[in-house]
Coordinates of C-alpha atoms and ligand atoms in Angstrom, one line a residue:
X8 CA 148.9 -93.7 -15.3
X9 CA 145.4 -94.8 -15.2
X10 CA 143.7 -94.3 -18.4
X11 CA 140.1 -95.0 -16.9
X12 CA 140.7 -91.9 -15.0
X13 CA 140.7 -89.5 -18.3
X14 CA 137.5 -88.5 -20.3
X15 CA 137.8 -89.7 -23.5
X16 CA 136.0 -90.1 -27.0
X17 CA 137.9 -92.4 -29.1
X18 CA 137.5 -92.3 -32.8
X19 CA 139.2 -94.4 -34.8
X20 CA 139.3 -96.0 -39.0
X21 CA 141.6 -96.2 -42.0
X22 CA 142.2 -92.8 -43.8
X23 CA 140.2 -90.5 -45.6
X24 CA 137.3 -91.8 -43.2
X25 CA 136.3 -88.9 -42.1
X26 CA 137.7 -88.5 -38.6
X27 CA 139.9 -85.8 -38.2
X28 CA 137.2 -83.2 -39.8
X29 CA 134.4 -84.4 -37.2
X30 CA 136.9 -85.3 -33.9
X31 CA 137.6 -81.8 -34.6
X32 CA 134.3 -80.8 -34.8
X33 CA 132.6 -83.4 -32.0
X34 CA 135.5 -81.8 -29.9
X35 CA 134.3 -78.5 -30.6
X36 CA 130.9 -78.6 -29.7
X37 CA 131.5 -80.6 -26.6
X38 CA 134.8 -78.2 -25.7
X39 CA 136.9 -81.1 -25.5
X40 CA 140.2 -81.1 -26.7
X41 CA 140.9 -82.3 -30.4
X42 CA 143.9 -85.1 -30.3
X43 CA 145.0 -85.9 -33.4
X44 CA 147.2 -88.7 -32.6
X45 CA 147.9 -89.1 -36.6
X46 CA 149.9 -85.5 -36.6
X47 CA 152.2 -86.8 -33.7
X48 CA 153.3 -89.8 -35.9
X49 CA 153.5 -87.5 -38.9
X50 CA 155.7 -85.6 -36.8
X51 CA 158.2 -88.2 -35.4
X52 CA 158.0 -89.0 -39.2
X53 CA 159.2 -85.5 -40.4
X54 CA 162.0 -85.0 -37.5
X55 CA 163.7 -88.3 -38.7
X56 CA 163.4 -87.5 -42.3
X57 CA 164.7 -84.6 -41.2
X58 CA 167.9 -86.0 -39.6
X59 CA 168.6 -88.5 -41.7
X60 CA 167.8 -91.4 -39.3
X61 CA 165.5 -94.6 -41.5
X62 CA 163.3 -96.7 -39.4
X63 CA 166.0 -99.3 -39.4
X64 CA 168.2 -97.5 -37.8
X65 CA 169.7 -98.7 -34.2
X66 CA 169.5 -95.2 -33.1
X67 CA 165.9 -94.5 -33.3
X68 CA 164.7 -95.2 -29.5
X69 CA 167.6 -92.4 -28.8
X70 CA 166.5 -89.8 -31.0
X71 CA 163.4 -89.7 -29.6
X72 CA 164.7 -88.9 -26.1
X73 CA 165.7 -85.9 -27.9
X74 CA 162.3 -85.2 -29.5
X75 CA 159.3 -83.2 -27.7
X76 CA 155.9 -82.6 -29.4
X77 CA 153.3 -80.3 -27.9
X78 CA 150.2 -79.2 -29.5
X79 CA 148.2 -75.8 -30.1
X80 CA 145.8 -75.6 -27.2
X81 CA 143.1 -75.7 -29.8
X82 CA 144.8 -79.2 -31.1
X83 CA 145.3 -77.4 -34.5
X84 CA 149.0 -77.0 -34.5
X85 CA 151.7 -79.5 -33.3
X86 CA 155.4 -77.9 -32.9
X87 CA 158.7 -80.1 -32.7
X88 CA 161.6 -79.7 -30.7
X89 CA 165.2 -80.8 -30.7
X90 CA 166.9 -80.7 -27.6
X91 CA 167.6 -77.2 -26.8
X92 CA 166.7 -76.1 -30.0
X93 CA 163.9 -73.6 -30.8
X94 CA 160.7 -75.0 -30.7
X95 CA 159.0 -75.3 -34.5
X96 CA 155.8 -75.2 -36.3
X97 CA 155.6 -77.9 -38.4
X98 CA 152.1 -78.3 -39.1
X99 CA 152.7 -78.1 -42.5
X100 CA 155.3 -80.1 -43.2
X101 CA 153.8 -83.1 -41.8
X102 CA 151.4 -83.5 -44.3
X103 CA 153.7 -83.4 -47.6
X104 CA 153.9 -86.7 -49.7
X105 CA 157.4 -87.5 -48.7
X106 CA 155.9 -87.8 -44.8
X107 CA 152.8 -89.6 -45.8
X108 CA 155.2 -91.6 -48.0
X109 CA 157.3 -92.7 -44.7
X110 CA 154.8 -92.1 -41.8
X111 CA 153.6 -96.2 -41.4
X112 CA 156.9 -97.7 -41.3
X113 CA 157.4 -95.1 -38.3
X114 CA 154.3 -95.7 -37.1
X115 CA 154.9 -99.7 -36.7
X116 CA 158.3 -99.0 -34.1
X117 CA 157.7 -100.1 -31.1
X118 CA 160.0 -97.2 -29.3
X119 CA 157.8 -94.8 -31.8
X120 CA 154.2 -96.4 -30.0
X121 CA 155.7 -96.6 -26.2
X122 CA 156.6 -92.7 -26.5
X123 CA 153.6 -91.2 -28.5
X124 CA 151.5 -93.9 -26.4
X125 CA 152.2 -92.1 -23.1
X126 CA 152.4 -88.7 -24.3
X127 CA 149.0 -88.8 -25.8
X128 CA 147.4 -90.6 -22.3
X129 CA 149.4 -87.6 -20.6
X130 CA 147.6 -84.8 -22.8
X131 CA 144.3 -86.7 -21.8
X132 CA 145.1 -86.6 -18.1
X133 CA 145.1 -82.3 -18.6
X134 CA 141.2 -82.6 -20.2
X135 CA 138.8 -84.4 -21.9
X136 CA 139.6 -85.3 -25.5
X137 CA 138.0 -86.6 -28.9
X138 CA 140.8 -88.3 -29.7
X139 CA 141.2 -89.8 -33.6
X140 CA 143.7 -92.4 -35.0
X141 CA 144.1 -95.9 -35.7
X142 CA 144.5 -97.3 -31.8
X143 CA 142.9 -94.8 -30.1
X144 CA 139.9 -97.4 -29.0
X145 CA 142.0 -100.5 -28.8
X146 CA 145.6 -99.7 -27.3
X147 CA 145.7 -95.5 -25.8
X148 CA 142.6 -95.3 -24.2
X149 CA 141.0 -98.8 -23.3
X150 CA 138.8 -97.2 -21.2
X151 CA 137.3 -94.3 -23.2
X152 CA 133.9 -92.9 -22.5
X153 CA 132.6 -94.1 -26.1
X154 CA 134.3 -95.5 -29.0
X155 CA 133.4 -95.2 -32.8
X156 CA 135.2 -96.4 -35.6
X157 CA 134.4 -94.4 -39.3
X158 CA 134.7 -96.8 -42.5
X159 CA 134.2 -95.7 -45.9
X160 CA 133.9 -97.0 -49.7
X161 CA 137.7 -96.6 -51.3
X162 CA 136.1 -94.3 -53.8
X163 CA 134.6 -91.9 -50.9
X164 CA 137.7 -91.6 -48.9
X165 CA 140.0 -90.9 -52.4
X166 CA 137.5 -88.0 -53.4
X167 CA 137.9 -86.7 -49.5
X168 CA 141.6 -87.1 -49.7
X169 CA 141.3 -85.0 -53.2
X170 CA 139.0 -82.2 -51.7
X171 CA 141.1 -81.9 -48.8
X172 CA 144.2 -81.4 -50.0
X173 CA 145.0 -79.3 -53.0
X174 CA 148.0 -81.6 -53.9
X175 CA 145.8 -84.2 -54.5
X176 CA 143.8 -82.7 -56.5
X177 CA 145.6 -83.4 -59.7
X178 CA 147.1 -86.7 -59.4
X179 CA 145.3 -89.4 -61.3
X180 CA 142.4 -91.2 -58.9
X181 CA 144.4 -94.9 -59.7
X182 CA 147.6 -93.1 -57.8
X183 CA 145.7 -91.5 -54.7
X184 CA 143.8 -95.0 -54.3
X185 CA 146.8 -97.1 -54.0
X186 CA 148.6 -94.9 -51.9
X187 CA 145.5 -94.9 -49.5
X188 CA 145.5 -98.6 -49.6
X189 CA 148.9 -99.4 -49.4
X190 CA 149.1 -97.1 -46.2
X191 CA 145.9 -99.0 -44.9
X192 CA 147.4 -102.0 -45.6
X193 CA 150.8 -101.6 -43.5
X194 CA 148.7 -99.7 -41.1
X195 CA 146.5 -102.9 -40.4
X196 CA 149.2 -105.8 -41.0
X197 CA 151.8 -104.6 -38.4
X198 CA 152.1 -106.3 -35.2
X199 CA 152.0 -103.6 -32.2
X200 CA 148.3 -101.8 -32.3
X201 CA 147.2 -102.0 -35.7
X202 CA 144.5 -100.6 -37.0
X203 CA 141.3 -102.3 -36.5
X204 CA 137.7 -101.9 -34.1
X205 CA 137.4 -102.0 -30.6
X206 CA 134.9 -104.5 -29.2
X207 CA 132.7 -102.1 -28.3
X208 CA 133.3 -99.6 -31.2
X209 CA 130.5 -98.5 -32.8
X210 CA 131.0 -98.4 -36.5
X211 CA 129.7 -96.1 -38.6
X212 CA 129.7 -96.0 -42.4
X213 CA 130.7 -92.5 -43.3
X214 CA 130.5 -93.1 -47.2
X215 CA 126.7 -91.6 -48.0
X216 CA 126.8 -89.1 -45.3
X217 CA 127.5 -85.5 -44.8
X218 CA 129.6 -84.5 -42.3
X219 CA 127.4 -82.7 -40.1
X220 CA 125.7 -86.2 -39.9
X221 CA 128.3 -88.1 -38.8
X222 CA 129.0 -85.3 -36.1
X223 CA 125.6 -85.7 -35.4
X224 CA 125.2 -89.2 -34.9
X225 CA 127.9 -89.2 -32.8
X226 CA 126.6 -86.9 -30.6
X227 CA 123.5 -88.8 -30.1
X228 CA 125.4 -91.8 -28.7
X229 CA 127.3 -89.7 -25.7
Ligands
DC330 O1 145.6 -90.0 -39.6 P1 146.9 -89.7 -40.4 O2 146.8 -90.1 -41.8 O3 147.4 -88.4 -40.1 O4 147.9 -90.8 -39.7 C1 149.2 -90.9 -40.2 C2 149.7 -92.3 -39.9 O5 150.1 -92.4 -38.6 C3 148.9 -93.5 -40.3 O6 149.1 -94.0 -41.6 C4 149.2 -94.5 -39.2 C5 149.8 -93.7 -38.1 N1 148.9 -93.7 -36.9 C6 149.0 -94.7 -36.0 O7 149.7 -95.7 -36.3 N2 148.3 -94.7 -34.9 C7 147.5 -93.7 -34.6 N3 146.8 -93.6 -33.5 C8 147.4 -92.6 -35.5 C9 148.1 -92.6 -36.7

């Protein structure tokens, strides 16, 4: 497909930035769709967990001919499905420790980025998006409409992680810090699309605003 032909806000940065809680919220006030390309790797991430299949394993590429992901047509929900088996919610699931644990070796397969790659241009193709990730800018959408990419002090994005999920909230800051870094770090060292700014990203430190700010800076660029 043509990926200039799709209306698209990009928003991309390392975790705990900020970006999934104002995509969702940029999305909603311009009724764009909310892609949150993040949940589709968390998903791949789950399903092989799930079956028993590691990232090494020669069988990957053919397990995900097996695989479908569809989303919630608010964006909220993603569901997974097996072949012919029932389709499942597992919204949820995605975002427990032993995913999050797993989700960057996934994320660095190349059959992993080719599939997820197409399906997310292919959701774009249906309606305009604010789409959030790590290559959203760079490597999915090339051509998107505007591009930002959210940083944030280490600190910022651990108390974030911490508010946002009750988990967290318990586990000594030291922990939570160098799990967020070591994911960063695979995230940005790996060799197909890693994470880093477009060009013509515009970059926005996130760490001494609110998010209403941020959602409203960002609606001032478009
Ligand atoms: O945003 P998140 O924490 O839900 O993303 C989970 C992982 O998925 C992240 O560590 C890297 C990977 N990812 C990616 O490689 N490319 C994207 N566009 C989005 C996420």
């Amino acid at each position: 497909m043509n990926p200039s032909k799709s209306v698209v806000i990009a928003i991309d940065g390392p975790s705990g930035a900020g970006k999934s809680t104002v995509a969702r919220l940029v999305a909603r006030r311009l009724d764009y769709l909310f892609l949150d390309t993040g949940a589709m790797y968390r998903a791949v991430t789950f399903a092989l967990i799930r079956h028993g299949i590691s990232s090494e394993d020669a069988g990957v590429a053919r397990f995900l001919q097996r695989l479908r992901l569809h989303f919630s047509p608010d964006g909220e929900r993603i569901f997974l499905q097996i072949d012919n088996d029932p389709e499942e919610d597992v919204s949820a699931e995605i975002r427990t420790k032993n995913v999050t644990d797993r989700v960057s070796e996934v994320a660095a397969l190349a059959s992993v980025r080719a599939k997820l790659t197409t399906e997310q241009r292919a959701i774009a193709e249906g309606r305009p998006v604010v789409a959030e990730g790590r290559d959203t800018a760079t490597v999915v959408f090339p051509d998107a409409s505007r591009k930002f990419f959210l940083t944030a002090s280490l600190e910022a994005r651990v108390k974030r992680r911490q508010a946002e999920r009750p988990e967290l909230a318990n586990r000594p800051v030291a922990e939570v810090a160098a799990d967020i870094q070591r994911r960063d770090e695979k995230d940005s060292r790996r060799a197909l699309a890693p994470l880093r700014p477009a060009e013509s990203s515009i970059q926005i430190d996130t760490t001494e605003l609110q998010t209403a700010q941020v959602v409203e800076r960002i609606l001032s660029y478009l």
